[in-house]
Amino acid sequence: QVPLVESGGGSVQAGGSLRLSCDASRFIYRNLCMAWFRQIPGKERELVANIDIGDRTTYSDSVKGRFTISRDKSKATVDLQMNDLLTEDTARYYCAGINMKFCTGRPFPYWGQGTQVTVSS
């Protein structure tokens, strides 16, 4: 039912780092467009980063230079390395996928359950 499973969330001090991992071993489209989103209660879900079939990446302006999305085909994971964390990065982070080679503005039909990231000052 849910082929994407996030892990790696937790609590960290501002300026610290976390690495989130999306286990996509059961997801048939894991080598296509994949993405990380985040959501704060009461706000719209925000695209953080995505990666396409050629491992080309895009990032939200708010995380550029601090976050890195990557794909590890040997582990069948899509990871999000988060450095220089800010309190504003506090959110629930979700892994998402779609049956498309390239990432567009289309809604993602496949989602994990999310993992919480809390950054304290």
Short mmCIF file of C-alpha atoms in Angstrom, two decimals, residues 59-106:
data_model
loop_
_atom_site.label_atom_id
_atom_site.label_comp_id
_atom_site.label_asym_id
_atom_site.label_seq_id
_atom_site.Cartn_x
_atom_site.Cartn_y
_atom_site.Cartn_z
CA TYR A 59 15.72 22.84 -4.63
CA SER A 60 13.48 25.26 -2.91
CA ASP A 61 15.13 28.64 -2.51
CA SER A 62 14.85 28.27 1.24
CA VAL A 63 17.15 25.23 1.33
CA LYS A 64 19.56 25.87 -1.55
CA GLY A 65 23.13 25.43 -0.48
CA ARG A 66 22.14 23.63 2.71
CA PHE A 67 20.24 20.52 1.60
CA THR A 68 21.24 17.84 -0.89
CA ILE A 69 18.94 15.23 -2.39
CA SER A 70 20.54 12.09 -3.77
CA ARG A 71 19.67 8.63 -4.99
CA ASP A 72 21.49 5.49 -3.92
CA LYS A 73 20.51 2.78 -6.36
CA SER A 74 22.43 0.07 -4.50
CA LYS A 75 20.40 0.75 -1.36
CA ALA A 76 17.22 1.75 -3.21
CA THR A 77 16.95 4.94 -1.20
CA VAL A 78 16.45 8.61 -1.87
CA ASP A 79 18.23 10.63 0.78
CA LEU A 80 18.08 14.21 1.95
CA GLN A 81 21.19 15.55 3.63
CA MET A 82 20.30 18.61 5.67
CA ASN A 83 23.06 20.88 6.92
CA ASP A 84 23.09 24.21 8.71
CA LEU A 85 19.61 23.56 9.97
CA LEU A 86 17.41 26.47 10.96
CA THR A 87 14.43 26.55 13.28
CA GLU A 88 12.40 27.35 10.17
CA ASP A 89 13.23 23.88 8.86
CA THR A 90 11.08 22.33 11.56
CA ALA A 91 8.39 20.30 9.79
CA ARG A 92 7.25 16.84 8.93
CA TYR A 93 9.21 15.64 5.93
CA TYR A 94 7.71 13.36 3.30
CA CYS A 95 9.15 11.31 0.49
CA ALA A 96 7.12 11.28 -2.72
CA GLY A 97 7.24 9.65 -6.11
CA ILE A 98 5.48 9.77 -9.46
CA ASN A 99 5.39 7.75 -12.65
CA MET A 100 7.28 10.37 -14.62
CA LYS A 101 10.86 10.58 -15.81
CA PHE A 102 11.14 14.28 -15.17
CA CYS A 103 9.84 16.44 -12.39
CA THR A 104 7.05 18.86 -13.18
CA GLY A 105 4.35 20.60 -11.26
CA ARG A 106 2.04 17.60 -11.38
#
